[in-house]
XYZ file of C-alpha atoms in Angstrom:
776
model
C 13.893 114.455 190.915
C 12.313 117.666 189.661
C 11.362 117.831 185.973
C 13.628 120.865 185.395
C 16.693 119.123 186.834
C 15.902 116.001 184.821
C 15.877 118.079 181.613
C 19.233 119.666 182.445
C 20.734 116.270 183.276
C 19.468 114.853 179.974
C 21.035 117.767 178.111
C 24.386 117.186 179.904
C 24.310 113.521 178.860
C 23.264 114.331 175.276
C 26.038 116.850 174.523
C 28.964 114.366 174.614
C 27.021 111.996 172.369
C 26.379 114.762 169.841
C 30.031 115.737 169.935
C 31.110 112.142 169.386
C 28.832 111.814 166.357
C 30.865 114.316 164.417
C 34.327 113.327 163.196
C 36.838 114.803 165.616
C 39.930 114.336 163.446
C 38.701 116.467 160.523
C 41.309 119.154 159.803
C 40.217 121.710 157.169
C 43.746 123.093 156.850
C 45.092 119.672 155.957
C 42.244 119.001 153.507
C 42.905 122.228 151.586
C 46.672 122.016 151.985
C 47.107 125.491 153.519
C 48.718 126.778 156.683
C 46.965 128.247 159.685
C 48.279 131.721 158.826
C 47.009 131.605 155.243
C 44.953 134.535 153.979
C 41.421 134.277 152.616
C 42.795 134.726 149.087
C 45.124 131.728 149.511
C 42.305 129.627 150.968
C 39.979 130.518 148.113
C 42.679 129.770 145.524
C 43.387 126.364 147.060
C 39.665 125.561 147.219
C 39.089 126.388 143.536
C 42.070 124.296 142.455
C 41.007 121.245 144.474
C 37.319 121.627 143.590
C 38.127 121.537 139.889
C 40.368 118.516 140.372
C 37.956 116.451 142.489
C 34.584 117.481 141.094
C 32.573 114.237 140.551
C 31.543 115.321 137.061
C 35.196 115.512 135.944
C 37.000 113.059 138.229
C 35.871 109.440 137.789
C 37.743 108.197 140.864
C 35.373 106.214 143.176
C 36.333 108.421 146.132
C 36.028 111.702 144.236
C 32.574 112.506 145.619
C 33.639 112.018 149.252
C 36.806 114.009 148.647
C 34.812 116.829 147.056
C 32.453 116.940 150.060
C 35.443 117.191 152.425
C 36.922 120.024 150.349
C 33.610 121.934 150.382
C 33.226 121.407 154.129
C 36.788 122.597 154.779
C 36.238 125.719 152.698
C 32.918 126.357 154.452
C 34.771 126.444 157.787
C 37.851 128.429 156.781
C 36.005 131.007 154.664
C 33.862 131.969 157.665
C 35.981 133.926 160.153
C 33.807 132.951 163.123
C 33.935 129.230 162.341
C 37.646 129.430 161.602
C 38.302 131.113 164.964
C 36.260 128.439 166.771
C 38.234 125.690 165.056
C 41.571 127.317 165.902
C 40.448 127.723 169.529
C 38.596 124.459 170.247
C 39.617 122.128 167.395
C 36.096 122.158 165.909
C 34.063 124.815 164.175
C 30.800 124.305 166.102
C 30.539 121.729 168.860
C 33.543 122.438 171.150
C 32.691 125.960 172.216
C 32.024 125.402 175.912
C 28.674 124.538 177.456
C 27.794 128.019 178.654
C 28.314 129.604 175.230
C 26.341 126.871 173.474
C 23.517 127.084 175.990
C 23.106 130.838 175.549
C 23.462 130.602 171.778
C 20.966 127.790 171.352
C 18.270 129.169 173.638
C 18.575 132.529 171.871
C 17.907 130.781 168.544
C 15.019 128.829 170.062
C 13.420 131.987 171.406
C 13.748 133.872 168.131
C 10.723 132.465 166.317
C 11.684 128.766 166.875
C 14.475 129.129 164.288
C 16.720 126.060 164.771
C 20.414 126.246 163.975
C 21.221 122.993 162.213
C 24.917 123.422 162.944
C 24.208 122.635 166.649
C 22.447 119.318 165.974
C 24.882 117.411 163.795
C 23.413 113.945 163.413
C 25.152 111.566 160.985
C 22.089 111.053 158.778
C 21.661 114.801 158.510
C 24.787 115.365 156.414
C 24.027 112.314 154.265
C 20.625 113.724 153.359
C 22.023 116.960 151.956
C 22.235 117.030 148.163
C 25.837 117.441 146.997
C 24.678 118.932 143.668
C 24.019 122.211 145.504
C 27.579 122.441 146.805
C 28.904 124.320 143.780
C 26.099 126.903 144.097
C 26.556 127.631 147.829
C 26.769 131.353 148.640
C 28.475 133.081 151.549
C 27.749 136.610 152.698
C 30.994 138.210 151.507
C 30.896 136.266 148.240
C 27.313 137.404 147.641
C 28.025 141.095 148.345
C 31.331 141.349 146.493
C 30.739 139.082 143.479
C 27.122 137.982 142.994
C 25.486 141.419 143.333
C 27.832 143.100 140.806
C 27.425 140.125 138.465
C 23.622 140.496 138.624
C 23.969 143.540 136.338
C 25.087 141.111 133.597
C 22.753 138.166 134.241
C 19.781 137.349 136.515
C 20.209 134.933 139.422
C 17.773 132.348 140.767
C 18.543 131.761 144.459
C 17.203 129.078 146.794
C 17.275 129.428 150.600
C 17.198 125.988 152.198
C 18.019 124.207 155.452
C 18.603 120.672 156.717
C 15.398 120.235 158.747
C 13.111 121.223 155.864
C 10.901 118.542 154.358
C 9.437 120.948 151.769
C 12.984 121.487 150.508
C 13.200 117.758 149.761
C 9.895 117.934 147.884
C 11.030 120.658 145.439
C 14.557 119.252 144.976
C 13.944 117.319 141.696
C 12.348 120.347 140.032
C 15.067 122.637 141.345
C 17.897 120.460 139.989
C 16.312 120.264 136.537
C 15.624 124.000 136.300
C 19.039 124.957 137.722
C 20.887 122.913 135.089
C 18.708 124.250 132.276
C 18.952 127.930 133.263
C 22.688 127.756 133.945
C 23.256 126.399 130.427
C 21.277 129.347 129.029
C 23.356 131.908 130.913
C 21.417 132.580 134.142
C 23.120 132.454 137.549
C 22.211 129.920 140.248
C 22.746 130.319 143.988
C 21.951 128.338 147.142
C 21.950 129.764 150.672
C 21.981 127.357 153.625
C 20.078 129.192 156.345
C 21.594 127.095 159.103
C 25.148 128.138 158.304
C 24.542 131.471 156.567
C 21.782 132.974 158.667
C 23.173 136.481 158.188
C 22.821 136.197 154.415
C 19.371 134.622 154.711
C 18.165 137.556 156.846
C 19.832 140.015 154.457
C 17.806 138.521 151.595
C 14.603 138.746 153.652
C 14.012 134.989 153.883
C 12.066 134.163 157.066
C 11.262 130.548 156.174
C 12.592 127.690 154.090
C 12.382 126.881 151.303
C 12.373 130.371 149.762
C 13.066 131.115 146.110
C 13.966 134.568 144.851
C 15.431 136.286 141.820
C 18.256 138.811 141.750
C 18.828 141.258 138.908
C 20.569 144.644 138.863
C 21.160 144.253 142.604
C 17.398 144.006 143.303
C 15.674 140.904 144.736
C 12.218 139.624 143.801
C 10.485 136.752 145.627
C 8.905 133.787 143.859
C 5.356 133.066 145.123
C 3.907 130.504 142.687
C 3.926 126.704 142.582
C 7.429 125.254 142.174
C 7.162 123.727 138.707
C 9.514 124.020 135.765
C 7.333 126.327 133.666
C 6.713 128.762 136.545
C 10.398 129.027 137.481
C 11.459 129.516 133.880
C 8.801 132.209 133.384
C 9.825 133.851 136.665
C 13.423 134.270 135.494
C 12.229 135.543 132.107
C 9.977 138.116 133.803
C 12.969 139.463 135.732
C 14.451 140.726 132.466
C 13.462 144.152 131.077
C 10.756 144.021 128.451
C 12.546 146.103 125.805
C 15.691 144.002 125.372
C 14.767 142.504 121.987
C 12.759 144.257 119.286
C 10.506 142.293 116.921
C 11.711 142.962 113.364
C 9.692 142.691 110.136
C 9.895 144.045 106.589
C 8.393 147.327 107.775
C 10.881 148.283 110.470
C 14.180 146.523 109.740
C 15.693 149.485 107.865
C 14.928 151.933 110.681
C 16.205 149.426 113.260
C 19.534 148.886 111.503
C 19.916 152.623 110.824
C 19.798 153.443 114.539
C 23.519 152.733 114.865
C 24.145 156.457 114.392
C 21.915 157.333 117.340
C 22.848 154.652 119.892
C 26.454 154.113 118.682
C 26.110 150.314 118.741
C 26.241 147.428 116.261
C 22.848 145.803 115.704
C 22.246 142.051 115.946
C 19.490 140.139 114.142
C 18.537 136.553 114.983
C 16.499 134.705 112.345
C 14.631 131.699 113.732
C 11.356 129.840 113.166
C 10.210 130.082 116.806
C 7.173 132.372 117.270
C 8.521 133.759 120.571
C 11.979 135.104 121.350
C 14.093 132.298 122.897
C 15.112 132.813 126.521
C 18.760 132.235 125.554
C 18.582 135.210 123.211
C 16.965 137.410 125.878
C 19.654 136.531 128.415
C 22.322 137.266 125.820
C 20.709 140.627 125.023
C 20.736 141.512 128.727
C 24.415 140.597 129.103
C 25.487 142.670 126.074
C 22.923 145.488 126.320
C 25.640 148.115 126.902
C 27.377 147.212 123.645
C 24.808 145.860 121.179
C 21.178 146.323 120.131
C 19.152 143.172 119.477
C 16.334 142.327 117.091
C 14.459 139.088 116.410
C 12.967 137.930 113.095
C 10.345 135.184 113.152
C 10.842 133.700 109.687
C 7.508 131.880 109.811
C 5.612 135.176 110.099
C 3.995 136.785 107.088
C 5.701 140.082 106.469
C 9.327 138.911 106.740
C 9.753 137.522 103.207
C 11.546 140.624 101.904
C 13.913 140.635 104.867
C 14.760 136.933 104.473
C 15.309 137.337 100.746
C 17.431 140.472 101.183
C 20.017 138.628 103.292
C 19.563 135.135 101.745
C 18.330 133.495 104.963
C 17.931 129.734 105.281
C 14.589 129.455 107.098
C 15.461 126.028 108.474
C 18.671 127.011 110.280
C 18.932 129.705 112.979
C 21.087 132.546 111.679
C 22.642 135.445 113.600
C 23.898 138.543 111.794
C 25.730 141.628 113.026
C 25.374 144.937 111.202
C 27.662 147.893 111.758
C 27.984 151.087 109.709
C 26.692 149.457 106.503
C 23.159 148.047 106.655
C 23.059 146.632 103.130
C 25.153 143.630 104.194
C 26.123 142.124 107.573
C 29.589 142.603 109.030
C 29.617 139.015 110.331
C 27.339 135.955 110.188
C 27.025 132.708 112.117
C 24.700 129.790 111.377
C 24.116 126.714 113.510
C 21.444 124.058 113.831
C 21.365 124.712 117.556
C 22.599 128.007 118.971
C 24.679 127.421 122.108
C 25.666 130.046 124.668
C 29.416 129.607 124.094
C 29.027 129.967 120.330
C 26.988 133.159 120.712
C 29.373 134.641 123.300
C 32.398 134.035 121.075
C 30.594 135.558 118.102
C 29.379 138.688 119.922
C 32.571 139.343 121.882
C 34.423 139.776 118.568
C 31.882 142.341 117.315
C 31.140 144.569 120.318
C 32.077 147.841 118.638
C 31.490 149.668 115.375
C 34.295 149.920 112.849
C 34.677 153.595 113.821
C 32.906 153.904 117.161
C 32.063 157.333 118.569
C 33.568 158.101 121.976
C 30.470 158.925 124.017
C 31.740 158.139 127.535
C 34.908 157.622 129.543
C 34.117 153.894 129.892
C 34.046 153.466 126.129
C 37.282 155.441 125.785
C 39.011 153.154 128.284
C 37.832 149.991 126.509
C 38.718 151.068 122.985
C 41.954 152.827 123.949
C 43.369 150.910 126.931
C 46.441 152.000 128.866
C 49.584 150.305 127.624
C 50.883 147.617 129.996
C 54.213 146.990 128.308
C 56.099 147.872 125.143
C 54.756 144.719 123.495
C 51.164 145.613 124.309
C 50.985 149.096 122.830
C 47.506 150.184 121.814
C 47.140 153.244 119.624
C 43.945 155.104 118.818
C 43.366 157.110 115.661
C 40.782 159.746 116.575
C 38.773 161.798 114.104
C 37.650 165.049 115.747
C 34.752 166.260 113.655
C 31.353 167.902 113.826
C 27.754 166.920 113.154
C 25.783 167.480 109.973
C 26.183 167.074 106.231
C 29.114 169.475 106.188
C 31.344 166.850 107.851
C 29.804 163.753 106.217
C 32.404 163.472 103.426
C 35.350 163.638 105.858
C 33.754 160.975 108.077
C 33.024 158.603 105.163
C 36.633 158.867 103.966
C 37.889 158.134 107.498
C 35.554 155.118 107.746
C 36.795 153.750 104.413
C 40.391 154.120 105.588
C 39.587 152.315 108.879
C 37.891 149.378 107.135
C 40.935 148.915 104.892
C 43.439 149.077 107.777
C 42.093 146.832 110.525
C 44.847 145.820 112.953
C 44.748 144.559 116.506
C 47.097 147.269 117.760
C 45.194 150.205 116.212
C 41.631 151.311 116.912
C 39.768 153.902 114.853
C 37.286 156.124 116.681
C 35.680 159.523 116.203
C 34.368 162.216 118.471
C 32.083 165.230 118.141
C 34.163 168.247 119.134
C 31.168 170.343 120.192
C 29.973 167.603 122.587
C 33.433 166.987 124.087
C 35.005 170.471 123.935
C 37.538 169.905 126.737
C 38.910 166.807 125.028
C 39.151 168.559 121.645
C 40.823 171.688 123.076
C 43.447 169.605 124.917
C 44.504 167.899 121.659
C 44.130 170.704 119.114
C 45.123 173.592 121.401
C 42.314 175.628 119.843
C 44.394 176.262 116.712
C 42.789 178.403 114.045
C 43.532 176.020 111.144
C 41.262 173.329 112.649
C 38.375 175.656 113.469
C 35.182 174.449 111.773
C 37.034 171.552 110.124
C 37.880 167.913 110.906
C 41.194 166.800 112.384
C 42.918 163.448 112.940
C 45.028 162.680 116.033
C 47.021 159.522 116.861
C 47.229 158.983 120.611
C 48.333 156.507 123.249
C 47.057 156.511 126.836
C 49.884 156.427 129.364
C 47.930 156.085 132.637
C 44.422 156.132 134.056
C 44.836 159.702 135.316
C 44.340 161.093 131.814
C 47.948 161.425 130.610
C 48.327 160.728 126.878
C 51.002 160.997 124.211
C 49.764 162.115 120.803
C 50.522 163.547 117.381
C 48.058 165.464 115.210
C 48.122 165.602 111.430
C 49.554 168.949 110.476
C 46.662 169.838 108.224
C 42.926 169.438 108.642
C 41.439 166.102 107.522
C 39.516 166.317 104.245
C 39.611 162.663 103.242
C 41.676 163.198 100.111
C 44.162 160.657 98.745
C 46.988 162.813 100.066
C 45.483 162.722 103.570
C 45.231 158.937 103.359
C 48.876 158.584 102.310
C 50.044 160.869 105.129
C 48.081 158.962 107.773
C 49.195 155.578 106.426
C 52.825 156.714 106.474
C 52.541 157.873 110.092
C 51.074 154.533 111.163
C 53.907 152.667 109.417
C 56.489 154.825 111.187
C 54.750 154.270 114.505
C 55.393 150.524 114.328
C 59.156 150.996 114.600
C 59.395 154.406 116.267
C 57.028 154.902 119.248
C 58.716 158.247 119.959
C 56.794 159.636 116.996
C 54.116 160.627 119.514
C 56.167 163.537 120.779
C 53.448 165.669 122.385
C 51.985 164.960 125.829
C 48.978 166.333 127.661
C 46.369 165.465 130.275
C 42.725 165.143 129.219
C 39.684 165.242 131.474
C 37.144 162.422 131.610
C 34.697 162.399 128.720
C 31.090 163.426 129.230
C 28.537 160.614 129.155
C 26.520 161.724 126.136
C 23.979 158.883 126.230
C 23.186 159.088 129.967
C 19.489 159.800 130.656
C 18.480 163.203 131.966
C 17.852 163.818 135.654
C 14.063 163.830 135.288
C 14.147 160.491 133.475
C 16.365 158.936 136.162
C 14.089 160.339 138.871
C 11.010 158.934 137.109
C 12.481 155.417 136.866
C 13.669 155.548 140.476
C 10.149 156.471 141.565
C 8.674 153.580 139.601
C 11.145 151.167 141.204
C 10.250 152.447 144.671
C 6.509 152.093 144.040
C 7.063 148.589 142.667
C 9.063 147.614 145.755
C 6.372 148.967 148.078
C 3.639 147.146 146.164
C 5.548 143.870 146.293
C 6.321 144.329 149.983
C 2.694 145.134 150.776
C 1.517 141.722 149.603
C 4.488 139.424 150.062
C 6.987 140.751 152.609
C 7.104 140.402 156.382
C 4.368 142.542 157.995
C 6.722 143.659 160.752
C 8.887 145.406 158.163
C 5.823 147.084 156.669
C 4.420 148.532 159.907
C 5.965 152.052 159.559
C 4.604 152.427 156.024
C 1.192 151.031 156.961
C 0.982 153.328 159.972
C 1.646 156.364 157.805
C -0.838 155.189 155.199
C -3.699 154.593 157.640
C -3.046 157.912 159.393
C -3.416 159.778 156.101
C -6.590 157.854 155.292
C -8.081 158.613 158.713
C -7.434 162.366 158.328
C -8.929 162.508 154.846
C -11.788 160.128 155.566
C -14.389 162.751 156.456
C -13.570 165.024 153.532
C -13.722 162.189 151.031
C -17.082 160.940 152.279
C -18.672 164.412 152.227
C -17.356 165.076 148.730
C -18.646 161.717 147.510
C -22.186 162.371 148.759
C -22.251 165.901 147.321
C -21.250 164.702 143.872
C -23.503 161.639 143.788
C -26.535 163.561 142.549
C -24.622 164.887 139.546
C -23.476 161.471 138.410
C -24.741 160.325 135.054
C -24.583 156.967 133.372
C -21.850 156.932 130.790
C -22.759 155.656 127.317
C -21.784 152.070 126.696
C -18.342 151.715 125.155
C -17.363 149.555 122.257
C -14.631 147.744 124.163
C -16.396 144.377 124.148
C -17.046 144.559 120.423
C -13.459 145.609 119.777
C -12.149 142.805 121.969
C -14.258 140.262 120.044
C -12.911 141.473 116.719
C -9.378 141.399 118.030
C -9.760 137.803 119.197
C -11.052 136.782 115.783
C -8.213 138.523 113.990
C -5.647 136.975 116.340
C -7.117 133.522 115.787
C -6.972 133.818 111.988
C -3.467 135.307 112.143
C -2.239 132.498 114.386
C -3.717 129.895 112.084
C -2.103 131.438 109.036
C 1.264 131.820 110.802
C 1.285 128.208 111.956
C 0.786 127.058 108.384
C 4.102 128.737 107.501
C 6.181 127.073 110.204
C 9.003 125.109 108.480
C 8.427 121.384 108.385
C 10.702 118.764 109.925
C 12.399 115.747 108.377
C 14.174 117.622 105.588
C 17.736 117.743 104.314
C 19.217 121.134 105.160
C 20.968 122.420 102.033
C 22.120 126.045 102.134
C 23.271 128.055 99.146
C 26.937 129.039 99.504
C 27.082 132.823 98.960
C 29.467 135.657 99.769
C 27.401 136.447 102.881
C 27.646 133.044 104.604
C 30.932 131.971 102.958
C 33.062 132.758 106.015
C 30.863 130.998 108.584
C 30.044 127.969 106.389
C 33.586 127.322 105.145
C 36.472 129.572 106.193
C 35.672 129.427 109.919
C 34.343 125.869 110.066
C 35.204 124.198 113.350
C 37.895 121.470 113.331
C 36.470 118.115 112.262
C 33.573 119.660 110.315
C 33.144 119.473 106.541
C 30.830 121.166 104.070
C 29.586 118.967 101.216
C 28.873 121.314 98.277
C 26.875 120.391 95.154
C 27.673 122.302 91.951
C 24.589 123.141 89.881
C 23.197 125.683 87.442
C 19.859 127.418 87.299
C 18.547 124.982 84.712
C 19.584 121.879 86.695
C 18.809 123.128 90.194
C 15.574 121.256 90.945
C 16.451 117.720 89.682
C 19.993 117.836 91.062
C 18.854 118.987 94.499
C 16.255 116.222 94.604
C 18.776 113.523 93.714
C 21.429 115.060 96.015
C 19.005 114.971 98.954
C 18.161 111.308 98.303
C 21.819 110.294 98.150
C 22.982 112.133 101.305
C 19.839 111.736 103.394
C 21.228 108.781 105.372
C 24.304 110.856 106.346
C 22.449 113.865 107.776
C 22.551 112.410 111.297
C 26.199 113.453 111.623
C 26.522 116.904 113.221
C 29.966 117.375 111.624
C 28.600 117.382 108.058
C 27.012 120.439 106.448
C 25.348 120.430 103.043
C 25.342 123.330 100.569
C 25.034 124.038 96.871
C 26.960 126.477 94.677
C 25.652 128.235 91.581
C 27.940 127.591 88.611
C 26.461 130.591 86.796
C 27.702 132.954 89.529
C 30.926 131.390 90.831
C 32.591 129.514 87.943
C 35.965 131.234 88.530
C 36.004 130.185 92.194
C 35.328 126.554 91.283
C 37.964 126.420 88.556
C 40.531 127.939 90.912
C 39.950 125.012 93.304
C 39.990 122.429 90.522
C 43.438 123.646 89.444
C 44.739 121.834 92.558
C 43.097 118.588 91.362
C 44.394 118.456 87.777
C 44.906 114.698 87.810
C 41.312 114.094 88.838
C 39.570 116.931 86.970
C 41.805 118.583 84.372
C 40.942 122.190 83.525
C 40.846 123.069 79.799
C 43.264 125.626 78.424
C 41.915 129.151 78.560
C 42.525 129.556 74.815
C 40.408 126.522 74.062
C 37.182 127.544 72.309
C 35.247 125.237 74.683
C 36.781 126.879 77.754
C 33.516 128.500 78.922
C 31.372 125.552 77.873
C 32.752 122.938 80.262
C 29.907 121.457 82.303
C 30.687 121.152 86.018
C 27.099 120.500 87.125
C 26.872 117.434 89.318
C 30.363 117.850 90.774
C 30.412 117.481 94.556
C 33.178 118.904 96.760
C 33.742 118.001 100.417
C 35.484 121.074 101.846
C 37.461 120.968 105.101
C 37.713 124.650 106.046
C 40.069 124.169 108.987
C 42.716 121.975 107.311
C 42.296 123.630 103.863
C 41.707 120.593 101.672
C 38.858 119.171 99.602
C 37.720 115.835 98.163
C 36.130 115.637 94.726
C 33.210 113.642 93.313
C 32.907 113.612 89.519
C 29.461 113.074 87.946
C 28.444 109.567 86.954
C 28.322 109.127 83.182
C 25.182 107.619 81.713
C 27.106 104.831 80.000
C 28.648 103.508 83.231
C 27.507 100.297 84.756
C 24.634 100.533 87.139
C 22.961 103.550 85.607
C 19.351 104.283 86.425
C 18.193 105.998 83.274
C 14.800 104.500 83.412
C 13.817 105.687 86.894
C 12.422 108.934 88.187
C 12.984 109.276 91.941
C 10.102 110.263 94.190
C 11.313 112.957 96.595
C 8.052 114.044 98.203
C 8.760 112.096 101.391
C 11.916 114.073 102.136
C 10.293 117.494 101.632
C 13.598 119.091 100.784
C 12.377 121.919 98.559
C 8.911 123.421 98.295
C 8.659 123.048 94.498
C 6.137 125.201 92.681
C 5.197 122.340 90.387
C 5.431 118.567 90.257
C 8.856 116.983 89.719
C 9.661 116.438 86.121
C 10.085 112.885 84.851
C 11.375 113.836 81.428
C 14.387 112.008 79.925
C 16.463 115.185 80.470
C 15.534 115.150 84.139
C 16.498 111.479 84.388
C 19.930 112.036 82.829
C 20.661 115.015 85.093
C 19.690 113.074 88.199
C 21.790 110.149 87.021
C 24.909 112.328 87.370
C 24.795 111.777 91.135
C 24.464 108.016 90.902
C 26.738 106.291 93.462
C 27.196 109.519 95.432
C 26.170 107.607 98.573
C 29.125 105.204 98.098
C 31.441 108.203 97.742
C 30.006 109.632 100.986
C 30.821 106.368 102.779
C 34.433 106.578 101.611
C 34.510 110.222 102.705
C 33.541 109.250 106.239
C 36.074 106.405 106.186
C 38.824 108.883 105.207
C 39.917 106.830 102.174
C 39.316 109.533 99.521
C 42.132 111.465 97.875
C 42.656 114.896 99.412
C 43.641 118.019 97.481
C 45.267 120.704 99.638
C 45.207 124.430 98.865
C 47.262 127.299 100.367
C 44.192 129.381 101.308
C 40.517 129.648 100.496
C 39.830 132.111 97.658
C 37.280 134.860 98.080
C 33.782 134.174 96.804
C 32.897 137.288 94.801
């Protein structure tokens, strides 16, 4: 028998065996629970529901993993129109397509650069080798184009192109799994493309071999060319981000940074942390919210940030995030946490995306702040101040801002607009009336549709910010709650101009830089076949200019002179020395570990450390005075040190000299345990509350009370002076005092550790309050 006929005969005998290896009774419609006429939207909805139910990480059923694989396989078939048509026609998505069609298809793949299609060879061990952890990251062409690319303008993606018959893919799998989990937790996107089943997407991404790793950001792909190790992949994703996302803030520039809210019309965020470099989590967050917020980073271990940390009472041992809006002397909101998580940061920033009185600088901002009403119960009204720029209008704006801060409601948004920058908008509302010319005006409006139709009512007189103006506006807003027909006028406004959009020359310059960068990257890393037209043009230009360049070079060679030696090497040496000394000095200021974190409870962090404490968390607060601060803190740290391992306990201290009224208000609800003296008593202001400890549950609004231990009680330790150097709680300027006064003060907290044990057991008496008082 001829060799050619023997090969064909072998192929005929092999095909039925391959077909028998795959399960013939697999029905993707039955697995997903959909009908054969179901749309792609129904299929996708069913897949998401079942995937959440049977995901191995959430479902502990022994067969959950196999069920999840079947669901993913069924969705892979039905979401691809070609595979779905093959299944409907032949009962299988790949194998039962007729010998002639398979023969042509397979030899075409074999001829095209020996690129095997794994879907043809479906051996049993092949599917077992595939890692199921990649299933949730699998990308399809339509999903990539319609969802992943638009989402890349909010976060960067790390994408892996893999295949079944790829032994290098197996080699990098452990590193890939570790990095994928880490980056996904920080906010980056992860994607996996299987070249055997999604060859169209693989070619679209420019992947000509497997494995291939690439990054996607702002719709642009960048290939990874280094060794596949954790540090390189993490640095690769970080390098995808723009370099100007986060500004380094010190004592010298923090005022100018926070004052830029007038120019960029955004709240400004400051993160205080003891890491010398900006954390990747913070950079990814800055990229996601770059259209709404400006971000700065303060390295609290750096010399030159002491004034900034003192100004806002920063605890150098706990990462702190602050948001500043129109007032830079104090933050609008604060959050502190031992470990900043993505969900915590997202919740915090999403509530503070806009200024108190944001300026309408674009149509997008107008639509977000003043959305179209969807129903009568979801009415959204905007109070718009139409004003001008300069000191002439400053008083009217400040009065409007004060009114907005005092009247914050979910259904009303306060905004302002510069009439000279948005003349069409101003003319449509004010009708170019003479009484508003050169003056400020206030308009209450409600958007009726996306075509620009609005209902509105303008204050009859120009806005001057007087008390009378405030009363009139407040009365109109009260009437609007019960009578929506108050907005009697209607008009259609054109889209707002984008005031902050870059000029044409700037956009052209950045587009040119992107094109040059793409060409440079393609020249060294892309497929040479795709670069042939550009290379041909480049070499043609060089060939034409070759003679002229050579002649010019020889004619100018005689005039060349040696340039005097520069001082670059000397400068570089000095710079290295300065950097070395600076690094050494900075490292000496890095906060030490093994301490008890005790934060002072002030009006700045009062909301985040008490009022908005998460359920199950408690803040243990020590009451002290300036004269008893050092010994009480030392004893307090020794007593509670063994309880600091619990993440639900927070430790603070409160100054009795500043907040006596707040403390006595709380103690009024615990009269049986700590009676408050009558206010007419001559010793009313002399009562000593130092050494009291309160365990405050911010969520359930109750507290537990520890009264100081009296020196005459049994078990006193008057003769001891505790050594606190091992705990390193406070960097004392001098040595701890061992005077009798110091001993008696420390003895107030004797048996506090036993009280803490009862607190954790839940056996202490609880004193409930109606609401937390303000801490002035």
